mmCIF file of C-alpha atoms in Angstrom:
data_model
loop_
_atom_site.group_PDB
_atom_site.id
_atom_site.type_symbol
_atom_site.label_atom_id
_atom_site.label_comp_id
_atom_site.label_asym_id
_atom_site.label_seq_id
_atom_site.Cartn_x
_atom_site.Cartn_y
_atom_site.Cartn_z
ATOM 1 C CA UNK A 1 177.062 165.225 49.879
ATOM 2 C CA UNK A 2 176.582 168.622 51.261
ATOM 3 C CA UNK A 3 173.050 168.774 49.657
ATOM 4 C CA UNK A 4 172.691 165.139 51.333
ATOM 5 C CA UNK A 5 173.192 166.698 54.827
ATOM 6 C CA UNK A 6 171.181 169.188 54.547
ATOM 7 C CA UNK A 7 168.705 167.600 53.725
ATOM 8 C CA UNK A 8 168.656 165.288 56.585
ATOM 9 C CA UNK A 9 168.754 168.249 58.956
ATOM 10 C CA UNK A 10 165.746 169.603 57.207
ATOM 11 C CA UNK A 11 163.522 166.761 57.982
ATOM 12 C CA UNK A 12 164.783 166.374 61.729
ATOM 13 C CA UNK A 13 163.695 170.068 62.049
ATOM 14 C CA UNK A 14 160.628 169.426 60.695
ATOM 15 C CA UNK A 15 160.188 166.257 62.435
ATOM 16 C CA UNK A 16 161.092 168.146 65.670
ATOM 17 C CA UNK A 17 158.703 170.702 65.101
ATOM 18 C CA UNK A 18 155.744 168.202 64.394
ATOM 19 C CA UNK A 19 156.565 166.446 67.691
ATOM 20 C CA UNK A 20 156.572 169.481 70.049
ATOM 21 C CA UNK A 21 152.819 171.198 70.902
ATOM 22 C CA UNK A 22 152.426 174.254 69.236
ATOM 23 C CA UNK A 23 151.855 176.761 72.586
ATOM 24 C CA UNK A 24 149.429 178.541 69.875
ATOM 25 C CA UNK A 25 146.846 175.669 69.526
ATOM 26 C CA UNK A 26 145.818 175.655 73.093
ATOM 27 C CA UNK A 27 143.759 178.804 73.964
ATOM 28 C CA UNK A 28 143.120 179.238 78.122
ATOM 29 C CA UNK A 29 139.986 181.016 79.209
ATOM 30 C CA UNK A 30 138.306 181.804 82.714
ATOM 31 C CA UNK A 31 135.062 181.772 84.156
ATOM 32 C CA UNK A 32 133.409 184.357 84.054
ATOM 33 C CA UNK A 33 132.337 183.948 87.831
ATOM 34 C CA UNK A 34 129.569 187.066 87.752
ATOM 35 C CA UNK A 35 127.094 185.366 85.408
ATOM 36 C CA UNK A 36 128.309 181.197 85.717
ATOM 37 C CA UNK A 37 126.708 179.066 88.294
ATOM 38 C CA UNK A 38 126.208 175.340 89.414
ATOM 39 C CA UNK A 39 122.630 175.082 90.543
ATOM 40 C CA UNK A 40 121.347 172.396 92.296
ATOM 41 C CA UNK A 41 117.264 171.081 93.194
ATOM 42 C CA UNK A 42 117.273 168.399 95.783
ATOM 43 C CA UNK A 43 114.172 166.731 96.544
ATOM 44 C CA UNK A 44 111.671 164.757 99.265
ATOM 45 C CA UNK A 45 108.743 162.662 98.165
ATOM 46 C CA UNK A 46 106.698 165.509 99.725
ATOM 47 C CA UNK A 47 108.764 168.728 99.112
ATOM 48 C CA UNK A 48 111.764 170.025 97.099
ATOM 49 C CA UNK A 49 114.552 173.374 97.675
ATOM 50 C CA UNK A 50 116.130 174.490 94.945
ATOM 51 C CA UNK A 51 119.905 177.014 95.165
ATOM 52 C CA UNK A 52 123.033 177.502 93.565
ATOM 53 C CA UNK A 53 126.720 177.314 94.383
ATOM 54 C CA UNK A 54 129.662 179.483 92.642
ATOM 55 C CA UNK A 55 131.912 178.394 90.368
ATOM 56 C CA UNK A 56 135.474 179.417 89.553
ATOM 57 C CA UNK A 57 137.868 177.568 86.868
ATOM 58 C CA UNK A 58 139.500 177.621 83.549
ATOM 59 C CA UNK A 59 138.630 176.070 80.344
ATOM 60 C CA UNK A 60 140.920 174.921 77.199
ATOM 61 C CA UNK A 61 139.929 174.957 73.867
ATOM 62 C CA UNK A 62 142.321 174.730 70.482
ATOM 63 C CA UNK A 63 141.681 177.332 67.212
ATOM 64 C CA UNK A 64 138.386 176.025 66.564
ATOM 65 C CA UNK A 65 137.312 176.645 69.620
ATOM 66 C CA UNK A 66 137.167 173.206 70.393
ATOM 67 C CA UNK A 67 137.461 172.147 74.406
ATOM 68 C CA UNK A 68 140.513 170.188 75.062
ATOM 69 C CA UNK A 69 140.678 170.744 78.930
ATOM 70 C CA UNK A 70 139.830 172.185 81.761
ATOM 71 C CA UNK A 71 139.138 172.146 85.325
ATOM 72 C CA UNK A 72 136.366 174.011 87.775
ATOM 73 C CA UNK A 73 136.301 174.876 91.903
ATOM 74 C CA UNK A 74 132.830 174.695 93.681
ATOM 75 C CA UNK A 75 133.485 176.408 96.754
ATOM 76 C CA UNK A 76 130.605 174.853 98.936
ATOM 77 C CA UNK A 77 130.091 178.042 101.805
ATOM 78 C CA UNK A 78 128.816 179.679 98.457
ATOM 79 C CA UNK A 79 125.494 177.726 98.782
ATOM 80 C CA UNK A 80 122.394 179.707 98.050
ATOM 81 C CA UNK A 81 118.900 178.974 98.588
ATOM 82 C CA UNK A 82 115.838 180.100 96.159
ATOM 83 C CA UNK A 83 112.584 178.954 97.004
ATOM 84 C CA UNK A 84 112.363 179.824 100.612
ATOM 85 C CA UNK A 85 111.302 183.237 101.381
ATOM 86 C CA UNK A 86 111.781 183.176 105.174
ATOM 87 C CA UNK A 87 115.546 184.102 105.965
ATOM 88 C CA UNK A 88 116.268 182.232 109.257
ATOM 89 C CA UNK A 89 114.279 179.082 107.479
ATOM 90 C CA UNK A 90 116.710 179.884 104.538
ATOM 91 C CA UNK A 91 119.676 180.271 107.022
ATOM 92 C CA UNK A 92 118.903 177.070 108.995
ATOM 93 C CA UNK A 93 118.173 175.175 105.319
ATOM 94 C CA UNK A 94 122.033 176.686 104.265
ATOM 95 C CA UNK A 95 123.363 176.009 107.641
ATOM 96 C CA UNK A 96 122.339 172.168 107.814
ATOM 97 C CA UNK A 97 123.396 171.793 104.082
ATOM 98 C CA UNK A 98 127.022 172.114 105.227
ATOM 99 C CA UNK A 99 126.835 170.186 108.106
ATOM 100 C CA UNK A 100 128.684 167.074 108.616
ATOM 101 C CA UNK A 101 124.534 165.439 107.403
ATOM 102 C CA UNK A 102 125.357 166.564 103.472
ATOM 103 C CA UNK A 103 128.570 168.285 102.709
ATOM 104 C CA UNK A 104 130.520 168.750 105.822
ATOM 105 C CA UNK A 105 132.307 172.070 104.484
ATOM 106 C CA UNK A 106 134.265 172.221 107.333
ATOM 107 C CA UNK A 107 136.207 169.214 106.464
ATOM 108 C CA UNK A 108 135.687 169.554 103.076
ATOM 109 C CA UNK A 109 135.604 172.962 101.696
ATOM 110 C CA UNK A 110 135.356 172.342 98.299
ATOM 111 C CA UNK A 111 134.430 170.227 95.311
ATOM 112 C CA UNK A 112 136.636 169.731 91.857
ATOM 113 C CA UNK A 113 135.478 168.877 88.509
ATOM 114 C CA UNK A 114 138.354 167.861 86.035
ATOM 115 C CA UNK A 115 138.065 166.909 82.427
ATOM 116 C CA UNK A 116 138.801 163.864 80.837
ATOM 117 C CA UNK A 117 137.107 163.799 77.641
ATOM 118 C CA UNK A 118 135.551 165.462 75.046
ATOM 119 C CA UNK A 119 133.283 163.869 72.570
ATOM 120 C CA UNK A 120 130.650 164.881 70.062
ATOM 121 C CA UNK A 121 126.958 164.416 71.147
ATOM 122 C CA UNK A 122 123.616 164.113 69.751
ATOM 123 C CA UNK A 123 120.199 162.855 71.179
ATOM 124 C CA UNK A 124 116.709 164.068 70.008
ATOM 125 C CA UNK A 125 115.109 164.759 73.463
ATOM 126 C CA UNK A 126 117.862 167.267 74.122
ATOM 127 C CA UNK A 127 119.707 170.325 72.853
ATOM 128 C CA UNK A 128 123.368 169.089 73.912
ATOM 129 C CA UNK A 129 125.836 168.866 71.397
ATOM 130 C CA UNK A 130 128.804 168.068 73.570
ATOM 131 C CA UNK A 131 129.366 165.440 75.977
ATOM 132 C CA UNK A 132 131.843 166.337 78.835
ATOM 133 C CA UNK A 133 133.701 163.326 80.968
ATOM 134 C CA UNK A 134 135.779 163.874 84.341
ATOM 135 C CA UNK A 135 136.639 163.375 88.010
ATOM 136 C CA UNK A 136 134.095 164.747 90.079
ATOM 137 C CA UNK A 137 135.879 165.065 93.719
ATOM 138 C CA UNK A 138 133.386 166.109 96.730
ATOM 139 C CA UNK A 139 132.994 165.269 100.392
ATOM 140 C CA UNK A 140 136.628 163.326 99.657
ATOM 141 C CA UNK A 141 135.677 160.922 97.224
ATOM 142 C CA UNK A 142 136.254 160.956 92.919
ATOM 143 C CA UNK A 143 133.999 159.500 91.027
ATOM 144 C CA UNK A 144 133.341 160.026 87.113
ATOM 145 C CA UNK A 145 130.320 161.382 85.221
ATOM 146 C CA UNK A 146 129.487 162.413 81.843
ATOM 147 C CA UNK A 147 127.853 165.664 81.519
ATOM 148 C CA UNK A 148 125.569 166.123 77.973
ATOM 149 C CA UNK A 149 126.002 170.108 77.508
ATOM 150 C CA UNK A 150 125.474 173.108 74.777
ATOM 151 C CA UNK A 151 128.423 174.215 73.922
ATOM 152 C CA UNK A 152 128.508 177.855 71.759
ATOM 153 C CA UNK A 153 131.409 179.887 71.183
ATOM 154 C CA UNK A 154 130.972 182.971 69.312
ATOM 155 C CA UNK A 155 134.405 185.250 68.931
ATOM 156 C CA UNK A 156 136.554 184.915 72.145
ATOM 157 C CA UNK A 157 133.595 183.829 74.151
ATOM 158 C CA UNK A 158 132.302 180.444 75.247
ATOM 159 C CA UNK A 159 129.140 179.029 77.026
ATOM 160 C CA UNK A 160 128.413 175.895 78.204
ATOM 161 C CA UNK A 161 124.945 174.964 79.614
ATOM 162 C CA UNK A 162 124.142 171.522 80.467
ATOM 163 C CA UNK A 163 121.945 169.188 83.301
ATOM 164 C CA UNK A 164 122.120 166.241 84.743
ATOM 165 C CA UNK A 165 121.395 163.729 87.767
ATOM 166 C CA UNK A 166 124.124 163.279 90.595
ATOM 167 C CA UNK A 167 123.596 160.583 92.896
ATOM 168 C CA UNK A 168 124.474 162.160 96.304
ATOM 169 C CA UNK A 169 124.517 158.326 97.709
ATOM 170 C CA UNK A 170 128.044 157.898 95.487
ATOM 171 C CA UNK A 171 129.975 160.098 97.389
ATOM 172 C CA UNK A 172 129.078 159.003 100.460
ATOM 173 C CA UNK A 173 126.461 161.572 101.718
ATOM 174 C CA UNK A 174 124.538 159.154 102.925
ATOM 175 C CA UNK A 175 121.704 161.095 105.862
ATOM 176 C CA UNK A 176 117.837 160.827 105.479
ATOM 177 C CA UNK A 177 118.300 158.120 103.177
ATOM 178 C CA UNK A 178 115.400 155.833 104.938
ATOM 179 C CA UNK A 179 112.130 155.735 102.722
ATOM 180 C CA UNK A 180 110.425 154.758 106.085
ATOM 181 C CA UNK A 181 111.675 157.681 107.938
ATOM 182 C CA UNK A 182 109.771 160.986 108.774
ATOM 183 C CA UNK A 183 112.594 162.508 106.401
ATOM 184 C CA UNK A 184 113.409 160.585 103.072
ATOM 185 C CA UNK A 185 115.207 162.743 100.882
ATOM 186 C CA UNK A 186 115.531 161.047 96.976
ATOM 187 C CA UNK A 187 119.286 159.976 96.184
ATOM 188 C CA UNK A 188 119.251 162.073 93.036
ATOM 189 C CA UNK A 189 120.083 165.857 92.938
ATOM 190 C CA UNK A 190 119.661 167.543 89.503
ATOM 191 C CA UNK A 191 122.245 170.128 88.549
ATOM 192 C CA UNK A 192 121.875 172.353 86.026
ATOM 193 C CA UNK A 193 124.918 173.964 84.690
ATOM 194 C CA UNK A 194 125.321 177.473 83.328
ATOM 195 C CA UNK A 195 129.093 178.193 82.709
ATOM 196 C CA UNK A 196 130.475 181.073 80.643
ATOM 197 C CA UNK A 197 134.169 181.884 79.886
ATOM 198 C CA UNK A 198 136.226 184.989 79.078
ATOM 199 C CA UNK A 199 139.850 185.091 77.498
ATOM 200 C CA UNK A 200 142.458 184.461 80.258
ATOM 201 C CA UNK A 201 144.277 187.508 80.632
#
């Protein structure tokens, strides 16, 4: 009887154990916010300007260094501008870029990626081998996309490259969107992203 008992308590233990998340599987890391960056080319029929924002955020990943979660701040005033080598066209370029015509970063300060899911990837015209799903929040609306990226961990370190097309017309930002107007500028805005993480400390 005694043995009976004991046994019983064994397996709820075990039982108990299985059902809880092991705090050990789950390994946080950080952005490492001097080398990542979101960078962005937005384009005209006749012209294009290509920048980058910042990018702060922290990643999730399990012993394998597999990515189970994660989320990532854009903070918009971080906007930078490459191609143009004159500053006060540069400044007038950044200035109208956060205006209430694209991002209105007065209002909205910010934009939020959060991830979703997490699936295996594999296509012959590309080097992704991961594909990334979440909520993409800007200018006040969420929206999902899928995001094919290269993802390489190599000790406690992780990068995580990947581009893609975001249709600024989804969100709302909606200006110079007339192909008969002196200033068309194309719905799509390719991002290319270049993200790389450091343990959490």
């Amino acid at each position: 009887m005694i043995r009976k008992i004991y046994s019983l308590l064994l397996v709820a233990v075990v039982l108990g154990a299985c059902s809880r998340k092991d705090p050990e599987l789950t390994i946080n890391s950080t952005v490492d916010e001097g080398l990542s960056s979101v960078e962005w080319k937005g384009s005209a029929p006749t012209h294009f300007h290509r920048g980058a924002f910042k990018v702060s955020g922290n990643l999730q990943t399990n012993k394998q260094n597999k990515i189970t979660g994660g989320s990532f701040v854009i903070p918009i005033a971080s906007i930078t501008n490459f191609d143009l080598t004159n500053e006060a066209e540069r400044q007038q370029l950044l200035t109208h870029l956060k205006s209430g015509d694209f991002f209105n970063v007065t209002v909205h300060p910010e934009a939020k990626f959060v991830i979703k899911k997490i699936e295996d990837y594999s296509d012959a015209a590309s080097s992704a081998n991961t594909l990334i799903t979440g909520d993409f929040t800007m200018i006040g609306q969420t929206h999902s996309i899928s995001i094919p990226a290269l993802v390489k961990s190599e000790n406690d370190k992780i990068a995580a490259e990947g581009s893609f097309k975001l249709n600024r017309l989804t969100w709302g930002m909606n200006s110079f969107n007339d192909p008969e107007a002196d200033l068309y500028i194309l719905p799509d805005v390719e991002i290319s992203l270049k993200l790389y993480f450091k343990p959490a400390k």
